[in-house]
CSV table of C-alpha atoms in Angstrom, one decimal:
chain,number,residue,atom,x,y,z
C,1,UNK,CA,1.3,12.2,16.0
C,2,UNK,CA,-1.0,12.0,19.4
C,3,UNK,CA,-4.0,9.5,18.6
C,4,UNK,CA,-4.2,9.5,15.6
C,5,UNK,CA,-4.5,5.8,14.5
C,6,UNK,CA,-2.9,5.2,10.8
C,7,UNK,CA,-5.3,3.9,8.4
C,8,UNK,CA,-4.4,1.5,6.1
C,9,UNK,CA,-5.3,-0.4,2.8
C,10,UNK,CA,-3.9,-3.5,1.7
C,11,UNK,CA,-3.9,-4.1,-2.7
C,12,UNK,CA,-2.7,-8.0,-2.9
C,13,UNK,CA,-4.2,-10.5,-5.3
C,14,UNK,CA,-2.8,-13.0,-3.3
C,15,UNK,CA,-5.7,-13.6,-0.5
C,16,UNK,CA,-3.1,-15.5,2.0
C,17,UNK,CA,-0.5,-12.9,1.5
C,18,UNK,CA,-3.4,-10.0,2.4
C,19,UNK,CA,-4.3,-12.0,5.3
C,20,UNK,CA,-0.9,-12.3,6.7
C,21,UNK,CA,-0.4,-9.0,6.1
C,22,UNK,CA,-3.8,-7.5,7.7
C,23,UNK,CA,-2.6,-9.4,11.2
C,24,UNK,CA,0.8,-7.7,10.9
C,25,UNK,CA,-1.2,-4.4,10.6
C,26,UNK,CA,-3.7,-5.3,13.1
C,27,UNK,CA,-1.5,-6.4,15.9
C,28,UNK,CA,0.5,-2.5,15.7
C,29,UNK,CA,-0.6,-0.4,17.8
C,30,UNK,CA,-2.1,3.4,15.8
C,31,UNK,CA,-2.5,1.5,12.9
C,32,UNK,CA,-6.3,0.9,11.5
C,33,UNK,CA,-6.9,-1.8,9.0
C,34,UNK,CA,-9.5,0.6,6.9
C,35,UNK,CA,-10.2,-2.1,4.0
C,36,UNK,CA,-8.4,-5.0,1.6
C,37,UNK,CA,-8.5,-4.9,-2.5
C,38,UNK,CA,-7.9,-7.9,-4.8
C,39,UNK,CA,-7.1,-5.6,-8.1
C,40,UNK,CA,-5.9,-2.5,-8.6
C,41,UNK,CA,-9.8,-1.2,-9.8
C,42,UNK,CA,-11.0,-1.8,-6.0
C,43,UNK,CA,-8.2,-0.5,-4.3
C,44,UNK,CA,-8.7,2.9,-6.4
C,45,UNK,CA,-12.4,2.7,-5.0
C,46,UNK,CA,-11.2,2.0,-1.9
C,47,UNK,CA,-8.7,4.3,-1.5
C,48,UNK,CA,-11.8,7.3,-2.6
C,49,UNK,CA,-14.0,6.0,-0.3
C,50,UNK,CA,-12.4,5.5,2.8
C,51,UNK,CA,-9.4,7.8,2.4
C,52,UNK,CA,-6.7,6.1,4.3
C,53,UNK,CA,-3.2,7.5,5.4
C,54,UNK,CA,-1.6,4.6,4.0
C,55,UNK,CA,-2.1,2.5,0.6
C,56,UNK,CA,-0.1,-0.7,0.6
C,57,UNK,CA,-0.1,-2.0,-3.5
C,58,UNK,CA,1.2,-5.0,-5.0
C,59,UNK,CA,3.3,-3.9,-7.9
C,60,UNK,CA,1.6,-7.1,-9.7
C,61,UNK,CA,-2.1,-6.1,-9.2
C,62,UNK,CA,-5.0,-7.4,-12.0
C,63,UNK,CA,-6.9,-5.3,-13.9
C,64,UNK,CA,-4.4,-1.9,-13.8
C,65,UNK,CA,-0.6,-1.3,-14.2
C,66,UNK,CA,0.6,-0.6,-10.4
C,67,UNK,CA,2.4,2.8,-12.9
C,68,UNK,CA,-1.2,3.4,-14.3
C,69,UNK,CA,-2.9,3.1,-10.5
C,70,UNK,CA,-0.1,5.6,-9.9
C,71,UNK,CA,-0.6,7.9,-12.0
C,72,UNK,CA,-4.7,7.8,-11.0
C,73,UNK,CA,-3.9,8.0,-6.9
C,74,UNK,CA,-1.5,10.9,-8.1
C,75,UNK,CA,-4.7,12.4,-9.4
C,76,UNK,CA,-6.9,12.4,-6.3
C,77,UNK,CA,-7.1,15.1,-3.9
C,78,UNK,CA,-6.2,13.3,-0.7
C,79,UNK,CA,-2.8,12.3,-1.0
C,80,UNK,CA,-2.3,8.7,0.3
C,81,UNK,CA,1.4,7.6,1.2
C,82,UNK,CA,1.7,4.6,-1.2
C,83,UNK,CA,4.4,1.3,-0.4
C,84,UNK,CA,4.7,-0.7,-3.3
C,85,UNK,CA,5.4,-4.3,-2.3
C,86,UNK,CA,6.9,-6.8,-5.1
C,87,UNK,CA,9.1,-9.9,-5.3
C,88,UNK,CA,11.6,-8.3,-7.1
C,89,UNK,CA,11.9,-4.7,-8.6
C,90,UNK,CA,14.2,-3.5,-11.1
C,91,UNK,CA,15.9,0.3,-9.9
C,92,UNK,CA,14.6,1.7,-13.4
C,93,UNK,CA,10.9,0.8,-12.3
C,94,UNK,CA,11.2,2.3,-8.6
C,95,UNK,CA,12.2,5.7,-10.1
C,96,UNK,CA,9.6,5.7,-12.5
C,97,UNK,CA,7.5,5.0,-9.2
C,98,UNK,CA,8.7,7.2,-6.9
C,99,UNK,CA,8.2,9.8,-9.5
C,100,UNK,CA,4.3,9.3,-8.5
C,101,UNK,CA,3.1,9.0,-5.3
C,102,UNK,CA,4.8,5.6,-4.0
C,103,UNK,CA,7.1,6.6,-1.2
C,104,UNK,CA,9.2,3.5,-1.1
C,105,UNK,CA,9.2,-0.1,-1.9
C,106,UNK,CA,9.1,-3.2,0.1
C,107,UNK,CA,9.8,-6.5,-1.0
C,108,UNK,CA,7.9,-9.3,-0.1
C,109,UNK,CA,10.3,-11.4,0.9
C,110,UNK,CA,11.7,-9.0,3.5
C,111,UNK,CA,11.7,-9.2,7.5
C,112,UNK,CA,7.5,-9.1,8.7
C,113,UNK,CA,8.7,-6.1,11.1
C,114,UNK,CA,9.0,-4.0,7.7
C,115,UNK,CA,5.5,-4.2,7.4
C,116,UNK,CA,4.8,-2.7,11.1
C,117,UNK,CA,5.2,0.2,12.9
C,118,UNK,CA,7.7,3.1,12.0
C,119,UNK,CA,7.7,1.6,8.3
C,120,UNK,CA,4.4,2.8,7.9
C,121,UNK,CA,4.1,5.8,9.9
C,122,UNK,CA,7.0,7.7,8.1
């Protein structure tokens, strides 16, 4: 992997939860906090503009379906690794994900370490 710093996105409508999350992110070493998104419209934007490595999506963001942002991120030529993060996801809905481009789910409530390091480099 060398230098290459990870760059990362962060989709949350909850502000508190985003900025919890962006010191988790910023505190790893190789990963780049590239950019934050309240709603699923700005994290498509977002994730155009600044083309990070890493797209992490609330599977309750406003304004799209997270399977609708999906299936748009699916359509874009660089192909972002995408973690869904949710309180609670039923197995039906993570296939139906994973058939896109998430690459794995992680639930809100779990350990903050998820949310560093190898998690997000795999």
């Amino acid at each position: 992997m060398g230098d290459h710093e990870i760059g990362v996105i962060i989709a949350d409508h909850h502000p508190v939860f985003r900025d919890g999350l962006r010191h988790l992110v910023q505190a790893e070493q190789g990963l780049n906090m590239v950019g934050e998104a309240p709603d699923a419209e700005k994290a498509l934007q977002l994730t155009e503009q600044l083309k990070p490595d890493v797209l992490l999506l609330d599977l309750q963001i406003p304004k799209l379906t997270a399977l609708r942002a999906l299936e748009r991120l699916a359509e874009m030529p660089n192909q972002v690794k995408v973690l869904l993060m949710s309180e609670g996801i039923e197995r039906q809905q993570i296939i139906r994900m994973l058939h896109f481009v998430a690459r794995g789910v992680i639930l809100k409530d779990a350990a903050p370490r998820l949310c560093q390091g190898n998690s997000l480099r795999s």
